[in-house]
Short mmCIF file of C-alpha atoms and ligand atoms in Angstrom, two decimals:
data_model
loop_
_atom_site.label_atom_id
_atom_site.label_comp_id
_atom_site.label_asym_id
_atom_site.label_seq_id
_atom_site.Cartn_x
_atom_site.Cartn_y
_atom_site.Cartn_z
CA UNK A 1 -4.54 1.61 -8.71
CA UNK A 2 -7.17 -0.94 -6.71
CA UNK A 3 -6.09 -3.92 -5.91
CA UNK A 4 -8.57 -5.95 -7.73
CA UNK A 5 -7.71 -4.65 -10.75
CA UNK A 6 -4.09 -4.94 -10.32
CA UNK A 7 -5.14 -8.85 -9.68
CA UNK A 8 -7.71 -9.57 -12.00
CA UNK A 9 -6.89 -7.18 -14.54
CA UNK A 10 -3.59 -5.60 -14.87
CA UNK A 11 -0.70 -6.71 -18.00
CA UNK A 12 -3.72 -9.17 -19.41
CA UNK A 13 -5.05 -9.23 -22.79
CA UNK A 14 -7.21 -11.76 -22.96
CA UNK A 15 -7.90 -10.82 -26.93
CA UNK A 16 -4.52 -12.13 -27.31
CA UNK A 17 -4.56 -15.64 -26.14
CA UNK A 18 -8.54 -16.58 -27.70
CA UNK A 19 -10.13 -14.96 -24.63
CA UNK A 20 -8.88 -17.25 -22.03
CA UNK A 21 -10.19 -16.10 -18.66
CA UNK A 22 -6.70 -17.94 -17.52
CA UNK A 23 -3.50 -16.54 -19.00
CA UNK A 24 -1.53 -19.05 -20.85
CA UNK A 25 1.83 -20.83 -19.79
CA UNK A 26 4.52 -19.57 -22.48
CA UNK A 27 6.54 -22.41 -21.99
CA UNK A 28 8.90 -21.39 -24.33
CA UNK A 29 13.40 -21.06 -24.17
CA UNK A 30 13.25 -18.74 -27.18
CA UNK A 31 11.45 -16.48 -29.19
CA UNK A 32 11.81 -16.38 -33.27
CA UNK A 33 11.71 -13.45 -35.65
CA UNK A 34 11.13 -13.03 -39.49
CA UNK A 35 14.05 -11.36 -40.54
CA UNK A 36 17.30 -11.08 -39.36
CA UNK A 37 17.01 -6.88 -39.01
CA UNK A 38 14.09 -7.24 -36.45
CA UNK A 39 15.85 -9.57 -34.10
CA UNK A 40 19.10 -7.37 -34.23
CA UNK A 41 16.73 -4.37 -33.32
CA UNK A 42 15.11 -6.37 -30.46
CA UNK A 43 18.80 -7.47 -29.15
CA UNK A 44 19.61 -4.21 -28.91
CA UNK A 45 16.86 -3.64 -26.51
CA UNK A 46 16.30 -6.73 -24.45
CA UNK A 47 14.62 -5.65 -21.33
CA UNK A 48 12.03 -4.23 -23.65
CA UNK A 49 11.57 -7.58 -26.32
CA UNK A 50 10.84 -11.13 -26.21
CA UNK A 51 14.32 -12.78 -27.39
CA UNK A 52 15.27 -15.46 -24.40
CA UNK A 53 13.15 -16.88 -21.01
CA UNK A 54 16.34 -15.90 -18.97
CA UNK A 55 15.47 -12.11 -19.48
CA UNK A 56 11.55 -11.99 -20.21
CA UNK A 57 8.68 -14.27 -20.59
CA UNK A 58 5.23 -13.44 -21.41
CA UNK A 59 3.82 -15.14 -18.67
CA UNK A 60 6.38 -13.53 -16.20
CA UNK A 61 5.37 -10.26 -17.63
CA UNK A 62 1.85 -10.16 -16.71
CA UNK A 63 3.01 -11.03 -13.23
CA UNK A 64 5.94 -8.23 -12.49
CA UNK A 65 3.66 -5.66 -14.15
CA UNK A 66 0.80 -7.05 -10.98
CA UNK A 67 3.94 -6.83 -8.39
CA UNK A 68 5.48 -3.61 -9.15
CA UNK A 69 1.73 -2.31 -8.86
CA UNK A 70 1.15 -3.85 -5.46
CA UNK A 71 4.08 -2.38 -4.57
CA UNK A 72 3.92 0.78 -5.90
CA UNK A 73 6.99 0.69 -8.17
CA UNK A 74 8.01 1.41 -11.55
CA UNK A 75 8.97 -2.48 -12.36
CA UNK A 76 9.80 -5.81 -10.76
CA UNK A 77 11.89 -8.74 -11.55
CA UNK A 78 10.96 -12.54 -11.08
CA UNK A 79 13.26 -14.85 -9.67
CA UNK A 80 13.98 -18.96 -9.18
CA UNK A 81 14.11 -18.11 -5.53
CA UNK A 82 13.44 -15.35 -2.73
CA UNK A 83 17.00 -16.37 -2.25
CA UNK A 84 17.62 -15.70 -5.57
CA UNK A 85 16.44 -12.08 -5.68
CA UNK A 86 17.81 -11.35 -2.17
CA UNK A 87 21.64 -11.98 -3.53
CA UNK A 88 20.53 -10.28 -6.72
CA UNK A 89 19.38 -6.96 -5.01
CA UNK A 90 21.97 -7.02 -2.43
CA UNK A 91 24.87 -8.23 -4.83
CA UNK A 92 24.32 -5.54 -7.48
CA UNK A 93 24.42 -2.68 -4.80
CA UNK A 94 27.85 -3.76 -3.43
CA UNK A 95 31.23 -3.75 -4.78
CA UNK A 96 34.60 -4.64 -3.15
CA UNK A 97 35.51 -2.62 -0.27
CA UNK A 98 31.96 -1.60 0.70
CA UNK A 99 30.19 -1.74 3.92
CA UNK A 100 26.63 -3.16 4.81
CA UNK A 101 24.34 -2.33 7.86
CA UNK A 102 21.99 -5.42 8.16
CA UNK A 103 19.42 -6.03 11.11
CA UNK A 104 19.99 -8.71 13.40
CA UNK A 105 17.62 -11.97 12.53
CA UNK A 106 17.33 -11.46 9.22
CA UNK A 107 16.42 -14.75 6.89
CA UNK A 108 18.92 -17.26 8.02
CA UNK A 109 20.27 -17.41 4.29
CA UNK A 110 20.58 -13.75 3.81
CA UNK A 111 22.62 -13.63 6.90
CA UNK A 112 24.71 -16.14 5.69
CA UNK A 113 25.12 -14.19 2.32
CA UNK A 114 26.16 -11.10 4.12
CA UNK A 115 28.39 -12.99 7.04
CA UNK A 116 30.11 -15.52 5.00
CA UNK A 117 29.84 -15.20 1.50
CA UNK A 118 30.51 -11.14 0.44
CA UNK A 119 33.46 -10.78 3.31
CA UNK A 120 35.58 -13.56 0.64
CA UNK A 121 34.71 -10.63 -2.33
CA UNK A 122 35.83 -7.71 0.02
CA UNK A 123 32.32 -6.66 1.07
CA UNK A 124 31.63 -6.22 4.98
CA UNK A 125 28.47 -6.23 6.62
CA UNK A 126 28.13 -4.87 10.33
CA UNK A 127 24.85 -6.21 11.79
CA UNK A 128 22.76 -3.70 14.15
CA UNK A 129 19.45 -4.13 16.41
CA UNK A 130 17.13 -2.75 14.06
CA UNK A 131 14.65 -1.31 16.94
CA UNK A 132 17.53 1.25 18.11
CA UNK A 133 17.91 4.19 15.16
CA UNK A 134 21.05 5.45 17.40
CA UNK A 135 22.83 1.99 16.88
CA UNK A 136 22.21 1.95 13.04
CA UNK A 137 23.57 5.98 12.78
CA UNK A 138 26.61 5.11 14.91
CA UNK A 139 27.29 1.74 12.25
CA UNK A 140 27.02 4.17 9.48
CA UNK A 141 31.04 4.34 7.71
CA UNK A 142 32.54 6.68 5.14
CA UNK A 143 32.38 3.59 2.95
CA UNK A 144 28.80 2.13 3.72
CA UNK A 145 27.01 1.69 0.83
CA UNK A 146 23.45 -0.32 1.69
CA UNK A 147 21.18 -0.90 4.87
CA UNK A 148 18.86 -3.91 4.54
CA UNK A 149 15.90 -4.41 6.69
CA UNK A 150 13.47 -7.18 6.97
CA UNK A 151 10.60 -5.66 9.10
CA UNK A 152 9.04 -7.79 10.91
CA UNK A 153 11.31 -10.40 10.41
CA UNK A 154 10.38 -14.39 10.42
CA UNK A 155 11.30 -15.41 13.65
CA UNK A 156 11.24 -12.86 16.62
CA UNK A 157 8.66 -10.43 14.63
CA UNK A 158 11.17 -7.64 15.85
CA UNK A 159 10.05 -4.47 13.67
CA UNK A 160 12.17 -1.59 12.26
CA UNK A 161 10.84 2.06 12.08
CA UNK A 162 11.30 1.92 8.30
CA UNK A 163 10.63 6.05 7.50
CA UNK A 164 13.50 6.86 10.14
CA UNK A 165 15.66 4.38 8.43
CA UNK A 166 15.23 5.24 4.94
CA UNK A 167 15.19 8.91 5.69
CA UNK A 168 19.04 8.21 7.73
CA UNK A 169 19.74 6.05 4.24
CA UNK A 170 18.85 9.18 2.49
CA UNK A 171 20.65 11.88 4.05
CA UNK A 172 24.01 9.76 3.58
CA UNK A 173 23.27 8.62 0.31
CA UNK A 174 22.85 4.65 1.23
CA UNK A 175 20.64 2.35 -0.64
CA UNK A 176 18.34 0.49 1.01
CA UNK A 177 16.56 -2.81 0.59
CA UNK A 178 13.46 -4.48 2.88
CA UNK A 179 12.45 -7.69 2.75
CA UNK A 180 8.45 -7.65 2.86
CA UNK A 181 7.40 -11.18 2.60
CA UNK A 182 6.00 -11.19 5.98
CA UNK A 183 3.27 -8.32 5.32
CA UNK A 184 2.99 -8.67 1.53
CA UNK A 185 1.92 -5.34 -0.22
CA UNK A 186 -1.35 -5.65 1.17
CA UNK A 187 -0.52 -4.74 4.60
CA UNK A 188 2.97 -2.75 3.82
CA UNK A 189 4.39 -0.95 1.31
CA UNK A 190 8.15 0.00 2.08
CA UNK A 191 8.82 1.93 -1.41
CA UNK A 192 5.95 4.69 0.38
CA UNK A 193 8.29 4.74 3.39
CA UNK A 194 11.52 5.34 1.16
CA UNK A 195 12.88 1.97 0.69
CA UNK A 196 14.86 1.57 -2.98
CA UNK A 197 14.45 -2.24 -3.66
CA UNK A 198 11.89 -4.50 -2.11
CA UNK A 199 12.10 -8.02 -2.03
CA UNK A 200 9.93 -10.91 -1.69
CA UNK A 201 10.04 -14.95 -0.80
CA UNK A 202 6.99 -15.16 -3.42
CA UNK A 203 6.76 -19.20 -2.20
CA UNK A 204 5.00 -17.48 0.90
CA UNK A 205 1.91 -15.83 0.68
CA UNK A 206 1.81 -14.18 -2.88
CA UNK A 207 1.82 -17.66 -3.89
CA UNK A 208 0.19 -19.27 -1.26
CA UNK A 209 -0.18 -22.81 -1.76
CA UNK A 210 2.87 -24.24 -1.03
CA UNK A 211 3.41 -25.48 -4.36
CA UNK A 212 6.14 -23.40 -5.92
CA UNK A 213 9.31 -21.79 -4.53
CA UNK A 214 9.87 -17.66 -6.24
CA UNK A 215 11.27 -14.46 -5.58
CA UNK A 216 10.47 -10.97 -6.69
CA UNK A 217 12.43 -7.96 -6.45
CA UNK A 218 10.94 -4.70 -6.86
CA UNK A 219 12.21 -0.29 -7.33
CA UNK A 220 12.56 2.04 -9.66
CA UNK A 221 12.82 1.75 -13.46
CA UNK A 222 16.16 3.29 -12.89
CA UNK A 223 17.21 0.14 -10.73
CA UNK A 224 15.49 -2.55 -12.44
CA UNK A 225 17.30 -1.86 -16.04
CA UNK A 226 20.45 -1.44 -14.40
CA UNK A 227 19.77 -4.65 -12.86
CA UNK A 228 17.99 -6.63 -15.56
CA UNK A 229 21.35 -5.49 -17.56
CA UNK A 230 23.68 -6.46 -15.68
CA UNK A 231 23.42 -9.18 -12.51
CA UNK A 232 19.63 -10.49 -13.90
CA UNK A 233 20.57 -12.14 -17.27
CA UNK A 234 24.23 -12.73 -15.85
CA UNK A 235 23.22 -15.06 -12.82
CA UNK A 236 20.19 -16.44 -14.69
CA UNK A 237 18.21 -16.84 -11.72
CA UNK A 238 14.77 -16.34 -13.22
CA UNK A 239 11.55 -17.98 -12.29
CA UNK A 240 10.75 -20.44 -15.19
CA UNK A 241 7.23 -19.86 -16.65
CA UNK A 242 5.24 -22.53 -14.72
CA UNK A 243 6.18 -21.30 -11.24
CA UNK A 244 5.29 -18.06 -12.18
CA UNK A 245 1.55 -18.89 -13.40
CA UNK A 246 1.07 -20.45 -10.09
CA UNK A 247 2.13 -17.33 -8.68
CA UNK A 248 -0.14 -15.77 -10.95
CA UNK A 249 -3.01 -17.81 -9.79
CA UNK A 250 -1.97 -17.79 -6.06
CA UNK A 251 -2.09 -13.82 -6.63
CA UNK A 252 -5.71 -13.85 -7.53
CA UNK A 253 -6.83 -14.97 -4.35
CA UNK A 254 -4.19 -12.69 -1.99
CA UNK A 255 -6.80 -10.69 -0.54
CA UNK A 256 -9.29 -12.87 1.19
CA UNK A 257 -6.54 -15.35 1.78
CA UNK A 258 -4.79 -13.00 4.27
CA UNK A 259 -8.32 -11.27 5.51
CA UNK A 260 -9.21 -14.65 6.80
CA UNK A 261 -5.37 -15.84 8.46
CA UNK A 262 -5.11 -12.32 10.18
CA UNK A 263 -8.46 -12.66 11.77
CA UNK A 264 -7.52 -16.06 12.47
CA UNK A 265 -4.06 -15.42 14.20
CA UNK A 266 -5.77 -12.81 16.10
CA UNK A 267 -7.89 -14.89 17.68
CA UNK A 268 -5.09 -17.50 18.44
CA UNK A 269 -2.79 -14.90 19.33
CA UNK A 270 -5.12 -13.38 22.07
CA UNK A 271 -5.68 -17.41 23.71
CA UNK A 272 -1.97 -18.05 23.87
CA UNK A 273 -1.29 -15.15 26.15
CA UNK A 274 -3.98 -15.95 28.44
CA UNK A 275 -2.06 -19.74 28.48
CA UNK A 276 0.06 -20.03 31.70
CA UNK A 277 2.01 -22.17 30.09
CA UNK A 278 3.24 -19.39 27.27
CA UNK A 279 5.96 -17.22 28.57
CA UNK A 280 5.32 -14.49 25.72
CA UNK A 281 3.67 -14.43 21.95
CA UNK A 282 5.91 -12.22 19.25
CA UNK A 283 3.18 -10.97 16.51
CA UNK A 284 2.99 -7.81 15.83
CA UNK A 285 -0.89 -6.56 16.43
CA UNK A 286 -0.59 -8.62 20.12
CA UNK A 287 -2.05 -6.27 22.64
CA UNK A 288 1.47 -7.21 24.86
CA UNK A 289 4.08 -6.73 22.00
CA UNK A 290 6.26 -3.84 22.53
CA UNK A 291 6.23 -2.53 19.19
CA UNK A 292 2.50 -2.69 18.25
CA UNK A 293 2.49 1.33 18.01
CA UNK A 294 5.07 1.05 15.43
CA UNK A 295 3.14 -1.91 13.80
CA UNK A 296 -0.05 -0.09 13.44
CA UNK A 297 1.85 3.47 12.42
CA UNK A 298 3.39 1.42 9.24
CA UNK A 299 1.39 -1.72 8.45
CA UNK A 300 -2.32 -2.79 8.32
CA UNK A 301 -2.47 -5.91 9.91
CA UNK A 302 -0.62 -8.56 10.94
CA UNK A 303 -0.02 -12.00 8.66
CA UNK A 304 -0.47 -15.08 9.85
CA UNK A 305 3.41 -15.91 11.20
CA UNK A 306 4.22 -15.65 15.04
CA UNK A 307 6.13 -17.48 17.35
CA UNK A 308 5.62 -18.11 21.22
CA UNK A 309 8.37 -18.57 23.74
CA UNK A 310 7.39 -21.10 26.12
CA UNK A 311 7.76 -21.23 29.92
CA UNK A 312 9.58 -24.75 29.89
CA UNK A 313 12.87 -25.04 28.26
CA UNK A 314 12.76 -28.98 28.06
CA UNK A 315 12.98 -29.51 23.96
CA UNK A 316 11.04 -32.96 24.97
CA UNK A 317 8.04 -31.42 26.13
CA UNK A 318 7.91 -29.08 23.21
CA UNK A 319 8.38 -31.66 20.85
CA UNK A 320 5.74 -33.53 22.66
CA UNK A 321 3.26 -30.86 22.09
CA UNK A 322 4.29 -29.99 18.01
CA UNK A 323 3.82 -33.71 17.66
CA UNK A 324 0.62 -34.02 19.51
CA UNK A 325 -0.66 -31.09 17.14
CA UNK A 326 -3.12 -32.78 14.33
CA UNK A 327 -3.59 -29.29 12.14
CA UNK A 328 -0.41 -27.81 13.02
CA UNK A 329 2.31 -30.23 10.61
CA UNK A 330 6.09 -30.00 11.73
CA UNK A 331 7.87 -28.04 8.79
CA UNK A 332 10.10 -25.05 7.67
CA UNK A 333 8.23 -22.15 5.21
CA UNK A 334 5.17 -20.53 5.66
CA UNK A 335 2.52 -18.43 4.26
CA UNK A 336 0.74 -21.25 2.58
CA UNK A 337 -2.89 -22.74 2.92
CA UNK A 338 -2.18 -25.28 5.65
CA UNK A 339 -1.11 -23.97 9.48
CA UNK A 340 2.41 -25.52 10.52
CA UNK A 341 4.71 -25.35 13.57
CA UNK A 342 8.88 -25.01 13.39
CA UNK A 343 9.93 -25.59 17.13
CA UNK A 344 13.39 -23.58 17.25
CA UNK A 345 15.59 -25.96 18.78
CA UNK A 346 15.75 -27.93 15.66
CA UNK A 347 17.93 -25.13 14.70
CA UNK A 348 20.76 -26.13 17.29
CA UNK A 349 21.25 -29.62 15.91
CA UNK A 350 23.02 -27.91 12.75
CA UNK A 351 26.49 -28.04 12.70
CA UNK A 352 26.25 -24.30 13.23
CA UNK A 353 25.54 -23.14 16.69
CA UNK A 354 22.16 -21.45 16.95
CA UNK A 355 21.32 -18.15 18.44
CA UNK A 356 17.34 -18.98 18.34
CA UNK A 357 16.10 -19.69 21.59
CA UNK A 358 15.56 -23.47 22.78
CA UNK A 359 11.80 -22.65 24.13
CA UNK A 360 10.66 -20.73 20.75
CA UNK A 361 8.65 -22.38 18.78
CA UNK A 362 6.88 -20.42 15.47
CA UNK A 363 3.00 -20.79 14.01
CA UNK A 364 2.27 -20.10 10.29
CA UNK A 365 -1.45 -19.48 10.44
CA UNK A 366 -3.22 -21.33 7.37
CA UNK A 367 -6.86 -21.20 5.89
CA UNK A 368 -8.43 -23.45 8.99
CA UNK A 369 -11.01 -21.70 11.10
CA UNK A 370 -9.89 -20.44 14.27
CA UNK A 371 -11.97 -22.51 16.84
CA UNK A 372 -10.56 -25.83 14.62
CA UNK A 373 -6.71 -24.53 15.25
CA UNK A 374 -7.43 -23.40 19.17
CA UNK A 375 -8.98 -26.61 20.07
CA UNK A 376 -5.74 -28.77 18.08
CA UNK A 377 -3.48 -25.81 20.79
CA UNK A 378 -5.81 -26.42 23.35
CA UNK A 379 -5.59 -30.21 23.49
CA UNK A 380 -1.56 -29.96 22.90
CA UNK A 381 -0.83 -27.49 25.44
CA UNK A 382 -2.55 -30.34 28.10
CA UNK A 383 0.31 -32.39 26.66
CA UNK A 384 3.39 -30.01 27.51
C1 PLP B 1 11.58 -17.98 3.00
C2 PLP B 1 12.14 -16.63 3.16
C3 PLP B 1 13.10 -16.13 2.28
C4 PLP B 1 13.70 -16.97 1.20
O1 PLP B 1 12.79 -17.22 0.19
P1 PLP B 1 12.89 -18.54 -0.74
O2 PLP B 1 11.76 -18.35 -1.66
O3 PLP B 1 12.76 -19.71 0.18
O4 PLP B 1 14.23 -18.50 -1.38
C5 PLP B 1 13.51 -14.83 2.44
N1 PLP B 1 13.02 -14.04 3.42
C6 PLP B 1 12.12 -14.50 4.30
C7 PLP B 1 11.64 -13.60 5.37
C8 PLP B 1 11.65 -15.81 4.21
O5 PLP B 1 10.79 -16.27 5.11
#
């Protein structure tokens, strides 16, 4: 299907709703019927009828019929959160007394998921370095039920070689499950590489404008009823109607939005490694990353999320230079209009102890033009 039809097109009916151009909001709990037969013979079917907004929505069906298309699968699932449909996906593949393979520096609160949270419901989770294929075989047990993968991931960049993996998962009969928010369908589509259930932070770039926080989960039809059954309308962790139409709008504009950051961070990407102050720039299209074969052999381009390690580990001097950034602002998330900066050190301050390195610091590229976001690194790199 192309993608402009997917975004302009696809799970509208404009005749509907008085030819709006804009679907409308359904902001609706509950859904009436005439008699009392029909709405037992909907209940008897929910994942296919309009009874309660904690199973389906109007408005949230337009957008999971857009999403499974991007992704190429048979059905997706909206969520609060990408938090939300992480534990969802993960949760309903595991069951006491299972094992989990999960790549090193995944999403902080996945990690914490698989390390802290499952072990106190029996579930164990070995964690691997997702670049060596040998390490995940040798993790594989007798009772390993589900490898997750989250390539690149949101820090490092670090990639996985997600055909050898899934066809491993295969041959052993493990589930697996990638996070994509990093390349969004547009520029990689695990379910084509094997991958069961992909997962999204939505409040990234399919949304785009940091103004709503969502989570989609995507796979078979299989998967999604068994899901929608059983852990979807049980947690309740769906995305209520509003976030989802400004995911729905956010969607429209997908394309050129992440044309215009990956030519951006390009540009960026190539002036920080010719900075002598820059020790070494993780994205995955850099000309000196070590995995850009892999990159190019299973995505299209690279987003608009990288990180730099810097020569100096003095966390003064690199807050110095975030701060003396006037584009750049100082926050968590990414994948939205405006470019921001997360040094990593902030990490260490938690009561936690940190494994991110003191002189990382990570870029989300936003809609600026480049020359306005090299001259704002330009004049803070003097500063460092
Ligand atoms: C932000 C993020 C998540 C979590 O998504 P939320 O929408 O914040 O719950 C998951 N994975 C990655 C890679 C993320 O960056």
């Amino acid at each position: 299907m192309e993608t402009s039809y997917i975004l302009n097109q696809l799970g509208e009916a404009n005749e509907d709703y008085f030819g709006a151009v804009a679907p409308p909001l359904i902001q609706t709990s509950n859904f009436c019927y005439k008699t009392c037969n029909d709405l037992q013979t909907a209940i008897s079917d929910e994942k296919n009828n309009l009874i309660y907004s904690r199973g389906n929505n109007p408005t949230l069906t337009i957008l999971s019929k857009k999403m499974a298309a991007l992704e190429g699968a048979d059905d997706a699932l909206l969520f609060s959160s990408g938090m939300a449909a992480i534990s969802c996906a993960i949760i309903s593949s595991v069951k006491s007394g299972d094992h989990v393979i999960c790549v090193q520096h995944a999403y902080s609160w996945t990690n914490t998921l698989l390390r802290e949270l499952l072990p106190r419901f029996g579930v164990f989770t070995d964690f691997v370095d997702g670049k060596n294929i040998e390490e995940i075989n040798a993790a594989i047990k007798p009772n390993t039920k589900l490898i997750y993968i989250e390539s690149p991931n949101s820090l490092t960049l670090e990639l996985q070689d997600i055909k050898a993996i899934t066809e491993i998962a295969k041959k052993h009969n493990i589930l697996t499950i990638a996070d994509n928010s990093y390349a969004t369908p547009l520029y990689q589509q695990p379910s084509a590489l094997g991958v069961d259930i992909v997962v999204h932070s939505a409040t990234k770039y399919l949304s785009g404008h940091s103004d709503t926080v969502i989570g989609v989960l995507c796979s078979s039809k299989e998967i999604v009823d068994r899901i929608f059954a059983n852990e979807y309308l049980t947690f309740g962790g769906i995305s209520s109607p509003f976030n989802a139409w400004l995911m729905l709008r956010g969607l429209r504009t997908l394309p050129i939005r992440m044309k215009h950051i990956s030519q951006t961070t390009e540009q960026i990407v190539r002036f920080l490694e010719c900075n002598p102050k820059v020790e070494k720039v993780n994205w995955p299209f850099a000309a000196s990353f070590a995995q850009n074969e892999l990159a190019a052999s299973q995505m299209k381009a690279g987003s608009g999320l990288f990180s730099i390690y810097f020569k100096t580990l003095d966390t003064k001097r690199i807050a110095d230079f975030c701060e003396a950034l006037k584009y750049f602002q100082i926050a968590v998330s990414w994948g939205g209009y405006e470019s921001l900066v997360f040094p990593g050190f902030v990490h260490a301050s938690h009561a936690k102890p940190s494994d991110v390195p003191l002189n990382l610091v990570r870029f989300s590229v936003g809609l600026e033009e480049a020359d306005v976001l090299i001259n704002d690194l330009k004049q803070a790199l003097e500063k460092i």
